[in-house]
CSV table of C-alpha atoms in Angstrom, one decimal:
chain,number,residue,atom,x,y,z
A,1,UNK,CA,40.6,78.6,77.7
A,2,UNK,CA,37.4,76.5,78.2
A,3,UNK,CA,36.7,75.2,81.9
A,4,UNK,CA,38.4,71.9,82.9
A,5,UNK,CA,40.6,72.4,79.6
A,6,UNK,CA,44.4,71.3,80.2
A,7,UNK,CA,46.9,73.8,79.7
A,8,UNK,CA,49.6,73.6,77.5
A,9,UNK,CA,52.6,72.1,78.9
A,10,UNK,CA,55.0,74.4,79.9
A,11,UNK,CA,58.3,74.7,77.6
A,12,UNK,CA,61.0,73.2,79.3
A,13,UNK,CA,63.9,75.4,79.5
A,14,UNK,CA,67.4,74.9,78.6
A,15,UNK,CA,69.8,75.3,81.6
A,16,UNK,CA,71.8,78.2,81.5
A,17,UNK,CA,75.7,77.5,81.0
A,18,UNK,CA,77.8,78.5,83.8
A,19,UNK,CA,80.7,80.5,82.6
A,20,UNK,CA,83.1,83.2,83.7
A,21,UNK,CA,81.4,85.3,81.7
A,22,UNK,CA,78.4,84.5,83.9
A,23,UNK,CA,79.9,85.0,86.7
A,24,UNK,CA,81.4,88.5,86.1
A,25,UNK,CA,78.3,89.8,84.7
A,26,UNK,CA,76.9,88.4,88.3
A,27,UNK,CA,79.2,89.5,90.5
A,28,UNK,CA,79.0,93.1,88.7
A,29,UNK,CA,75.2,93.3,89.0
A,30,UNK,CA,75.9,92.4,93.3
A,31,UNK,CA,78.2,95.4,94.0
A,32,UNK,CA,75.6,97.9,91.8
A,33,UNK,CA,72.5,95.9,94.0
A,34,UNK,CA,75.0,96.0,96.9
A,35,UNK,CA,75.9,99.5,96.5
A,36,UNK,CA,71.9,100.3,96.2
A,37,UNK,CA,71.3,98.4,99.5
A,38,UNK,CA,73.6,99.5,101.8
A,39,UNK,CA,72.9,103.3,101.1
A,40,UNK,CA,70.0,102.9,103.7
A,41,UNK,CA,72.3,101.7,106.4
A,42,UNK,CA,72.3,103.3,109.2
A,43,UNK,CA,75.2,106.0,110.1
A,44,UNK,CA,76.5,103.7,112.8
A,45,UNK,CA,77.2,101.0,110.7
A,46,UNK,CA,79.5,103.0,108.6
A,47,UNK,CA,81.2,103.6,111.5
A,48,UNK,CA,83.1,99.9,111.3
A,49,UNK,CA,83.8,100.2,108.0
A,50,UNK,CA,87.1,100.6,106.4
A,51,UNK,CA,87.3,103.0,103.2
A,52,UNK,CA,90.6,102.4,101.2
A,53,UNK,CA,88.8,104.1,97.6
A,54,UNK,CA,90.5,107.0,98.3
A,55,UNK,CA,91.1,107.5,94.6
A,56,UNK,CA,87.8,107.0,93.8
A,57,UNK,CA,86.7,109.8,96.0
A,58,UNK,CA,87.4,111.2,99.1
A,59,UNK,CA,85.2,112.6,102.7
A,60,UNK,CA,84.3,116.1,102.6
A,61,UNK,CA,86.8,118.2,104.8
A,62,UNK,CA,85.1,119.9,107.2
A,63,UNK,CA,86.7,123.5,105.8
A,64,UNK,CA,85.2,122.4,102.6
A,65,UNK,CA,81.7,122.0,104.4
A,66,UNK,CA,81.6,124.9,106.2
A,67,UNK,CA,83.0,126.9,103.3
A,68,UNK,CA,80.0,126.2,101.5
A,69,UNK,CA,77.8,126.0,104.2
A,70,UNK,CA,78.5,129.7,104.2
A,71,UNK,CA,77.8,130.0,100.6
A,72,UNK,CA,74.6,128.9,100.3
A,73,UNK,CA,73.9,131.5,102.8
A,74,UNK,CA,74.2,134.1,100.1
A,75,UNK,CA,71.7,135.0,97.7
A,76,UNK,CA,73.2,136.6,94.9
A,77,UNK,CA,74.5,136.1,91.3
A,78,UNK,CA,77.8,136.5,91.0
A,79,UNK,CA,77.5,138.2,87.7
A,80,UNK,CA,75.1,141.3,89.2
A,81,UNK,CA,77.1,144.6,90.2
A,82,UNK,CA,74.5,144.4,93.6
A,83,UNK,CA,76.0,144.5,97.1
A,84,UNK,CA,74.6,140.4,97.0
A,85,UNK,CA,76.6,139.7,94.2
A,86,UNK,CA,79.3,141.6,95.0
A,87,UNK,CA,79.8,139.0,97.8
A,88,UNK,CA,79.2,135.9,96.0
A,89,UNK,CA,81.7,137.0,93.5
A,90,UNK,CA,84.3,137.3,96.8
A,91,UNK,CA,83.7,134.1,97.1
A,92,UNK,CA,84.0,132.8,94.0
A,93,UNK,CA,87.5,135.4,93.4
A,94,UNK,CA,89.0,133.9,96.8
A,95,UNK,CA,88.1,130.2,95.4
A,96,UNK,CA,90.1,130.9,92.7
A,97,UNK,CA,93.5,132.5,94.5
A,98,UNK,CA,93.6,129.9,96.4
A,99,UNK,CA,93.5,127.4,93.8
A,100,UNK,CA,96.2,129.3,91.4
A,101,UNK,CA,98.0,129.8,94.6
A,102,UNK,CA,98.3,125.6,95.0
A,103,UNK,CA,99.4,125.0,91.4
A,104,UNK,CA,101.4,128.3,90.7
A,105,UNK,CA,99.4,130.3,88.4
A,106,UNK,CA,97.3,133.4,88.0
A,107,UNK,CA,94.1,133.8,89.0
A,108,UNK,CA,93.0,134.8,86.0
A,109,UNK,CA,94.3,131.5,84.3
A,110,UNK,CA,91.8,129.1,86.5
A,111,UNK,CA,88.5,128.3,84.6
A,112,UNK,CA,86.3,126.6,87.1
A,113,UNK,CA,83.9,123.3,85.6
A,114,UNK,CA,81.8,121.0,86.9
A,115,UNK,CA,84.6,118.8,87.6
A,116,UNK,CA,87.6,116.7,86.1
A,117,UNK,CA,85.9,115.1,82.9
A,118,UNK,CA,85.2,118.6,81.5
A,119,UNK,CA,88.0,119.9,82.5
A,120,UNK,CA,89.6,117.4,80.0
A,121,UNK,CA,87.3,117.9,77.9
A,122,UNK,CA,87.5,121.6,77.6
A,123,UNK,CA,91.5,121.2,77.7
A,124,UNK,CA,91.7,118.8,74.6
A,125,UNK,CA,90.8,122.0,71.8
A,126,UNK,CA,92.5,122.0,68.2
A,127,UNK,CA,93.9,125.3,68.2
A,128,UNK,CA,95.5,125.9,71.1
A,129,UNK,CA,98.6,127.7,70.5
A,130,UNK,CA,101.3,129.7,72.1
A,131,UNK,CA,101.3,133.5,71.5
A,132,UNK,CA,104.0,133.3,68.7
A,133,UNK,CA,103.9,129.3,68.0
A,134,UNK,CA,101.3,127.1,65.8
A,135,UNK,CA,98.2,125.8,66.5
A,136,UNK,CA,97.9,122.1,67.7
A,137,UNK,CA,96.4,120.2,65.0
A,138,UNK,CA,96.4,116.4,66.3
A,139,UNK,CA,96.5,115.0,69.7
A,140,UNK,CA,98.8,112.8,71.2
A,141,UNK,CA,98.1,110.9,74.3
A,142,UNK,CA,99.5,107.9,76.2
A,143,UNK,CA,97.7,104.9,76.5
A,144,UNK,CA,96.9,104.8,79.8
A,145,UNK,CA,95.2,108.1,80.5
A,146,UNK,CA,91.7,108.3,81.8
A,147,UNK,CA,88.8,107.4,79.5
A,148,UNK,CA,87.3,111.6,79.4
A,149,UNK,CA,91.1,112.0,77.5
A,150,UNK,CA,91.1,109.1,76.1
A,151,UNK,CA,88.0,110.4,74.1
A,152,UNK,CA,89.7,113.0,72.3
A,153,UNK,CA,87.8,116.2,73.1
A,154,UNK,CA,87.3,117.4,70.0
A,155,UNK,CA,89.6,116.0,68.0
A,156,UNK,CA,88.9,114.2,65.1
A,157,UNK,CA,89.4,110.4,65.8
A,158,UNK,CA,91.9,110.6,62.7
A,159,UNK,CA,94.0,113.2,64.5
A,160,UNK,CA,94.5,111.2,67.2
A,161,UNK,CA,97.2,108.4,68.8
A,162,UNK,CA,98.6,106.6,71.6
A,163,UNK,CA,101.8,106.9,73.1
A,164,UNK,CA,103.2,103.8,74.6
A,165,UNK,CA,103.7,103.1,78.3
A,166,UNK,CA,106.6,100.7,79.2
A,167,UNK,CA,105.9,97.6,81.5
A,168,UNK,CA,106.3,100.0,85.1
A,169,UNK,CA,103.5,101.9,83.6
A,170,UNK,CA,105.6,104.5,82.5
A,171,UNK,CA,105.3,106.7,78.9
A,172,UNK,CA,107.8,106.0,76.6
A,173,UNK,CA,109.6,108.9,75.7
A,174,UNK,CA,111.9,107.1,72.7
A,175,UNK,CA,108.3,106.3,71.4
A,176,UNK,CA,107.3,110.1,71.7
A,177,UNK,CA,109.4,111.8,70.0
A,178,UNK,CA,109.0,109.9,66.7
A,179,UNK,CA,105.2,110.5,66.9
A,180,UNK,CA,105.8,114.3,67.6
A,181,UNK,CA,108.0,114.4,64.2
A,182,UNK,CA,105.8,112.7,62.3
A,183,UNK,CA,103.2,115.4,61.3
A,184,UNK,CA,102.3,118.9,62.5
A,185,UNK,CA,102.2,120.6,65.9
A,186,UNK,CA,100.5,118.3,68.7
A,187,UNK,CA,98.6,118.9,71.7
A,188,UNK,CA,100.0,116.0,73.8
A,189,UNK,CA,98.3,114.8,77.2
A,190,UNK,CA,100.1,112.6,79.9
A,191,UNK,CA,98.4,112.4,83.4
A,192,UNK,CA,100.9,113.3,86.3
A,193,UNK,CA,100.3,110.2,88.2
A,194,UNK,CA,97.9,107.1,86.9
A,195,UNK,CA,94.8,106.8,88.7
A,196,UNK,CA,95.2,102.6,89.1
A,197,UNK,CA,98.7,102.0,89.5
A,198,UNK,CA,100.2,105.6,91.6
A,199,UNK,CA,102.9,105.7,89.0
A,200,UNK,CA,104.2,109.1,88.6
A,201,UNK,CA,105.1,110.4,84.9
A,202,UNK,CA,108.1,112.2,84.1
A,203,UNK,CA,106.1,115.2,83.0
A,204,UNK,CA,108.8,117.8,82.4
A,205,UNK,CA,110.9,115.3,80.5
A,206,UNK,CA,107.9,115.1,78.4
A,207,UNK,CA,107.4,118.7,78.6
A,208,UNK,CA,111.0,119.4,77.3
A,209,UNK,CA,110.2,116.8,74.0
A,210,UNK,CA,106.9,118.6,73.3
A,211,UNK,CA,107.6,121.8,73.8
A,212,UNK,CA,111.0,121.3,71.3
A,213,UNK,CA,108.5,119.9,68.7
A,214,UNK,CA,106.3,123.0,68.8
A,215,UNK,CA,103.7,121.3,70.4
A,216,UNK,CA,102.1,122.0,73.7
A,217,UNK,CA,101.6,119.7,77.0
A,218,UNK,CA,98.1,119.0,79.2
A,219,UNK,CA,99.1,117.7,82.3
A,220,UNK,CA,96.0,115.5,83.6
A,221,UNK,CA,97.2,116.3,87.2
A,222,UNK,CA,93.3,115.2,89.5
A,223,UNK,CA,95.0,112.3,90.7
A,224,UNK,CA,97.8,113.8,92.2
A,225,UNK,CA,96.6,117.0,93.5
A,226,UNK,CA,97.0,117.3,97.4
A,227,UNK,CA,99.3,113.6,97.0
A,228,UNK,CA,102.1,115.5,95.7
A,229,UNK,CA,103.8,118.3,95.5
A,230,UNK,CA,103.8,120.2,92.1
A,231,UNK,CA,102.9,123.4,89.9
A,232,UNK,CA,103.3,125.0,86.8
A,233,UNK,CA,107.0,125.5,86.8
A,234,UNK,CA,107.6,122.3,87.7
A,235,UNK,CA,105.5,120.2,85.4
A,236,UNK,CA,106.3,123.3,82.8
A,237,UNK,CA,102.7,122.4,81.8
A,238,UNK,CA,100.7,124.9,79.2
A,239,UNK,CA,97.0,122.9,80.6
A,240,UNK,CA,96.5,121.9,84.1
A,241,UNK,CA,93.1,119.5,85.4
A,242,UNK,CA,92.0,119.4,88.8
A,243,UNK,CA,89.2,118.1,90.5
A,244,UNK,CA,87.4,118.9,94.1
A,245,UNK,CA,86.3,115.8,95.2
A,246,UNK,CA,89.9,114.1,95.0
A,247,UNK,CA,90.9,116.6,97.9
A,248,UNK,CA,88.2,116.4,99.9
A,249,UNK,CA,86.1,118.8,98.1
A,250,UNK,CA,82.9,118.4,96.6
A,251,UNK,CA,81.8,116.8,93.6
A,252,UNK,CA,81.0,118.5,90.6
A,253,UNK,CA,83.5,121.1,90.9
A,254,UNK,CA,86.7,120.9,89.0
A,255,UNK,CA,89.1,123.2,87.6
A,256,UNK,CA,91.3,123.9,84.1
A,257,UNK,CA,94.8,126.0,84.6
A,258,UNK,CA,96.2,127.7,81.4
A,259,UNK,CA,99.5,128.6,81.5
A,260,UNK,CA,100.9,132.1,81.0
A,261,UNK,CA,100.4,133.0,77.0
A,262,UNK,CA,98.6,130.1,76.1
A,263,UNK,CA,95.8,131.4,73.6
A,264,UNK,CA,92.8,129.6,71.4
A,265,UNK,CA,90.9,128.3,73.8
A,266,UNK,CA,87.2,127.7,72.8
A,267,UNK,CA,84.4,127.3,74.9
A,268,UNK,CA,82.4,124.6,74.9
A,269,UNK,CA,79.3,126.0,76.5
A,270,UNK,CA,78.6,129.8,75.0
A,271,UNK,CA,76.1,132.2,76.0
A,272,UNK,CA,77.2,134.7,79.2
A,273,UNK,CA,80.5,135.5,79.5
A,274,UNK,CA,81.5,133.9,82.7
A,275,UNK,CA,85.1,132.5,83.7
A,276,UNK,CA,86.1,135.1,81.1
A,277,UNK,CA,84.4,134.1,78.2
A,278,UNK,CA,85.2,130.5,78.8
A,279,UNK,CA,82.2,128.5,80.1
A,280,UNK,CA,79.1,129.8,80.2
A,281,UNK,CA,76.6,129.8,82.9
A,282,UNK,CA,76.0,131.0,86.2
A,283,UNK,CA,79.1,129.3,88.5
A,284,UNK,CA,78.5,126.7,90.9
A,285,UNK,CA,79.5,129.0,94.2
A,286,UNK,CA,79.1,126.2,96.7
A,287,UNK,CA,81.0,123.9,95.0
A,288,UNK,CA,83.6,126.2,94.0
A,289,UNK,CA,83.9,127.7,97.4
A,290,UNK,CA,84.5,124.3,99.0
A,291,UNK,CA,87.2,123.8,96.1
A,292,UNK,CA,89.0,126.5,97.4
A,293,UNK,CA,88.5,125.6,100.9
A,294,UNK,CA,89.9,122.1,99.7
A,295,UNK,CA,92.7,123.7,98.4
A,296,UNK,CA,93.9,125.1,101.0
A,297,UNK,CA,93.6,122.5,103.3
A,298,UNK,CA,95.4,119.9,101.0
A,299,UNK,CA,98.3,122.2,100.3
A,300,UNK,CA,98.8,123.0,104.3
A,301,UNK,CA,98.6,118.9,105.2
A,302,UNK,CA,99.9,117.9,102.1
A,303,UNK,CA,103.8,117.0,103.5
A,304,UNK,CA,102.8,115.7,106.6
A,305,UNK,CA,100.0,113.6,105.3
A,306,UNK,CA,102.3,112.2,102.0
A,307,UNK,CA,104.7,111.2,104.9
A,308,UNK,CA,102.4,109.4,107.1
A,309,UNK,CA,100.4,107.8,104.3
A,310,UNK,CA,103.2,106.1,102.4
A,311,UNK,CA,104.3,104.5,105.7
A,312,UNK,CA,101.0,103.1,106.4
A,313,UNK,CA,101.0,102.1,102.2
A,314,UNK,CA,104.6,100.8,102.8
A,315,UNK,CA,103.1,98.1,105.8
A,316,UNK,CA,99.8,97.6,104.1
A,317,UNK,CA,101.9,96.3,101.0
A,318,UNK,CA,104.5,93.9,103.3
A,319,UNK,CA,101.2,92.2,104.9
A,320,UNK,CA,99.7,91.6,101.1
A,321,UNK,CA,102.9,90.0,100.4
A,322,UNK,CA,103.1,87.5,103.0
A,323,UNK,CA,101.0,85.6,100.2
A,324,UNK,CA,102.7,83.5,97.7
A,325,UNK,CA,103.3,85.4,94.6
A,326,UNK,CA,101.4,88.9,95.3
A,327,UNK,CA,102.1,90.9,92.0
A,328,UNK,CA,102.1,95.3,93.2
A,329,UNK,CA,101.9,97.0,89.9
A,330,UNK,CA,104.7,99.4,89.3
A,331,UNK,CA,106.0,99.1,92.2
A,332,UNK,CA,110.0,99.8,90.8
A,333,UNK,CA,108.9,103.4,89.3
A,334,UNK,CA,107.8,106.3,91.6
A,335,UNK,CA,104.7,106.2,92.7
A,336,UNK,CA,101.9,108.2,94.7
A,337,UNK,CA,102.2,107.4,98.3
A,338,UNK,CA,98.4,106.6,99.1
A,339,UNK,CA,98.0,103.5,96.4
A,340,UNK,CA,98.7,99.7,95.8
A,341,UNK,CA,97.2,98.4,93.0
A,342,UNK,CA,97.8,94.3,93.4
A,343,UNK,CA,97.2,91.1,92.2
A,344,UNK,CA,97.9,86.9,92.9
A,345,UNK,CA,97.4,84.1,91.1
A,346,UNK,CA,94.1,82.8,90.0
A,347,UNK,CA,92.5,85.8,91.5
A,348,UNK,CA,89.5,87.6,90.2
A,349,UNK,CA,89.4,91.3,91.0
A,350,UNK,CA,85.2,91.7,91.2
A,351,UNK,CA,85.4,88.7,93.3
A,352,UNK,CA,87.8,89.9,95.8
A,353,UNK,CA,86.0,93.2,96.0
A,354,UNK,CA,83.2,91.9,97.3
A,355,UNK,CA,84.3,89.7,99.8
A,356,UNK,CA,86.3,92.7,100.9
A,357,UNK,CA,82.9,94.7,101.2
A,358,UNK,CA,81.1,92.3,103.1
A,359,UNK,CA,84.3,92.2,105.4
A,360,UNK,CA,83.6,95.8,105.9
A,361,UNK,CA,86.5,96.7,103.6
A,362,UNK,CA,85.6,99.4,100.7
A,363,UNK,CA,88.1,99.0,97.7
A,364,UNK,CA,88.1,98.4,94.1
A,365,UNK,CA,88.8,96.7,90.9
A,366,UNK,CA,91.3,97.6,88.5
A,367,UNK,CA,88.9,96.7,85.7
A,368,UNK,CA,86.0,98.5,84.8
A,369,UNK,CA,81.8,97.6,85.5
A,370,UNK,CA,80.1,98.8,82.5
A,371,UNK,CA,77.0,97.4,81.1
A,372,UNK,CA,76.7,94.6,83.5
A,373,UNK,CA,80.3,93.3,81.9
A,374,UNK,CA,83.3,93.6,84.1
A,375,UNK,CA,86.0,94.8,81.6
A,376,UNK,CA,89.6,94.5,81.9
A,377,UNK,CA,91.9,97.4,82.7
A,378,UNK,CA,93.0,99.4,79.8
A,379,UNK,CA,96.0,100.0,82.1
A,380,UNK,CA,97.2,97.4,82.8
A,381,UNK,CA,96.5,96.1,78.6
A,382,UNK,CA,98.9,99.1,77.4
A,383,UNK,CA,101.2,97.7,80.2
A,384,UNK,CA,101.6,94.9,78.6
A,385,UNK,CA,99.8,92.3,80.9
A,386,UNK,CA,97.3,89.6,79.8
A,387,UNK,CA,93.8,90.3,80.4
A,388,UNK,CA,93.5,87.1,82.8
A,389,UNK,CA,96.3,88.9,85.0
A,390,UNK,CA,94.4,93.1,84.5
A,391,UNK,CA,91.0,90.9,85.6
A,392,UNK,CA,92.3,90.2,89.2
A,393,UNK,CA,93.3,93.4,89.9
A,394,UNK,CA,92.4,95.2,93.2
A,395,UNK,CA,92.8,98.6,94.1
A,396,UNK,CA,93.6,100.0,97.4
A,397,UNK,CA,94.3,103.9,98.0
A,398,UNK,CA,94.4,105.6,101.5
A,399,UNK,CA,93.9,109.2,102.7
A,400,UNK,CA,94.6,111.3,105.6
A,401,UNK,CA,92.4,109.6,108.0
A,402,UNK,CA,93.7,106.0,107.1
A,403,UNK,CA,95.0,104.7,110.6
A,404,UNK,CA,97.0,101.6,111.4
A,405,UNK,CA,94.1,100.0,112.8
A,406,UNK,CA,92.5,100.4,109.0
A,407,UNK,CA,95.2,98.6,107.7
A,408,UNK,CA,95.4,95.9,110.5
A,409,UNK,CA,91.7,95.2,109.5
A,410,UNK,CA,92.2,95.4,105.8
A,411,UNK,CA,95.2,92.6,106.2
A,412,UNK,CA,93.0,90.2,108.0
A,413,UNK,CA,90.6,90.5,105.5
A,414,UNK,CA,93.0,90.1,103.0
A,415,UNK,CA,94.3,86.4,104.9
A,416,UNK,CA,90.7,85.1,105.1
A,417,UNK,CA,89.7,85.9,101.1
A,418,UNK,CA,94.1,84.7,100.2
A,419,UNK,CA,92.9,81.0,101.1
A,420,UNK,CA,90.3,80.8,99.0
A,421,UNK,CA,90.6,83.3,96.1
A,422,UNK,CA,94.5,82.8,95.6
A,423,UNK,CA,95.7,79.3,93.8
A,424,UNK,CA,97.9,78.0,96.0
A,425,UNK,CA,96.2,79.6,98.9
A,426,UNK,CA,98.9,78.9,101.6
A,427,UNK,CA,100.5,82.5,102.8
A,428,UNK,CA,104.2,82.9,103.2
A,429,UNK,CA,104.6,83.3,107.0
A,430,UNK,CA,108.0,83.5,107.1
């Protein structure tokens, strides 16, 4: 451009539309830039906070820490016949007793992962059969499992279907048993309690259908591990998933439990022949140790801690109802005692999450933040709600150091975002 020369006048732009849409996609982008932020606080500040994400993930017990604190003490592969070895593999063989021990199997029946997703993955294999039974040739899952079943495994999309969930959130078994009849031997999944809602699934009435049909069961149990009391018997299960960081183990540790006799079971990752042949690779020992540590600890604390927790669930849900027309989500089915999945009218889940977190509350959404798009829950979809009702859905779990005080704080948060999130806004103080 010559000296003194005028430049071009700039384009005018159009003004951007406001819209939901907008605003979702906004709000969405704050809690990842928020979540970004605020990892630079300092340790105090997390102090006065509040974490009700319990199903999210949970703190690290301290027998967890010092479990693998002691672990990454040792040097050796757990594969080598050395005397280093030799006592990583301890660790690794105690890790897994105790986490047969907690579910009711046998050690030898517990394939460690790197955590829940691959454990579902890994569990979802055409194939799998019974010693003197056929192999599973389609899967069959309900509708609200989480998205690392709802993927299939490997299973061929065409092999595939969903089993419907009544309105509590609960599978519907006169729905089941036609799909079971309808082709050859299925592999079906149900989780043993849902990861949004708390509702617990009737697995052994499920179990019973299946295993009539000649088909086999995967139990998707992370949620519920350490919640509630179950095993192998009781869930009569052929797969089991579990996960370390639900029970105040680490992350990236998980955990698949075969049943006695269950056979075809094809590794995903092949090379060495750890876990038995089924998952190759040197094992995570720190993570594994503190899974077992976790283990432990949840199975010990798990009656007392159910019993205090559900009373504290029990009063957080009374406050959220002292506002006009608070919906809880399968609140008339049995549910896990730690979580209240909730809505009210006009109210819009992302929103409400981050007024929480900026009142020092940590909770979440029962919809998705993918791609800079707040979806709505699948969940809550199969359950037959409308997507306007799934997108103000807010999550709160709680965990064994939730204290009354937590839920006094989380209430008054709750009555300052009511009057201006919720239509009507007034609170019932009656």
């Amino acid at each position: 451009m010559s000296r003194g020369s005028k430049a071009p006048a700039a384009r005018e732009k159009s003004p951007v539309p406001v819209t939901s849409d907008l605003v979702s996609v906004v709000n969405c982008r704050y809690l990842a830039v928020k979540a970004a932020t605020t990892v630079v606080a300092a340790d105090s500040s997390m102090a006065d906070r509040v974490y009700l994400d319990w199903n999210a993930t949970t703190p690290l017990r301290q027998e967890a820490k010092a479990a693998m604190a002691a672990a990454w003490e040792l040097i050796g592969n757990p594969s080598s016949v050395h005397s280093e070895g030799r006592r990583a593999r301890r660790l690794l063989e105690d890790a897994r007793n105790a986490v047969a021990k907690a579910v009711g199997s046998r050690p030898q029946d517990v394939v460690f992962l790197s955590g829940g997703t691959e454990a579902n993955a890994l569990a979802l294999t055409p194939g799998l059969r019974r010693a003197a039974g056929a192999p599973v040739q389609r899967l069959l899952m309900s509708a609200i499992e989480h998205a690392s079943v709802l993927a299939g495994g490997r299973f061929a999309t065409e092999a595939t279907a969903a089993i419907h969930v009544t309105r509590a959130g609960v599978i519907d078994l006169n729905h089941l048993r036609p799909l079971l009849a309808d082709g050859p031997p299925a592999l079906v999944s149900v989780m043993l309690a849902n990861n949004e809602t708390g509702a617990i699934q009737p697995v052994a009435d499920v179990a019973a259908i299946v295993h009539a049909a000649g088909g086999l069961l995967h139990v998707d149990a992370i949620q519920a591990f350490g919640k509630i009391p179950f095993d192998l018997a009781s869930t009569q299960a052929d797969l089991v998933t579990l996960s370390a960081h639900k029970i105040g183990g680490p992350k990236g540790a998980g955990a698949l439990v075969l049943a006695e006799g269950v056979e075809g079971l094809e590794a995903f990752l092949r090379g060495g022949g750890q876990e038995l042949g089924r998952r190759a690779g040197t094992e995570n020992i720190a993570g594994i140790a503190g899974f077992g540590a976790a283990a432990k600890a949840a199975m010990a604390a798990l009656k007392a801690d159910a019993a205090r927790v559900r009373g504290l669930r029990d009063r957080l849900e009374h406050g959220l109802r002292q506002t006009p027309d608070v919906l809880v989500f399968s609140d008339d089915v049995k549910r896990l005692p730690n979580t209240v999945l909730f809505t009210a009218p006009g109210m819009k889940a992302e929103t409400a999450v981050i007024g929480f977190d900026l009142g020092g509350i940590a909770v979440s959404s029962g919809s998705a933040c993918s791609s800079g798009k707040v979806q709505p829950s699948h969940v809550l979809e199969a359950m037959g709600y409308r997507s306007e009702v799934s997108q103000g859905a807010v999550r709160l779990s709680l965990g064994w150091s939730t204290t009354e005080t937590d839920v006094d704080l989380t209430l008054k948060a709750w009555r300052k975002l009511a009057d201006t999130l919720v239509k009507g806004g007034r609170r019932n103080t009656a």
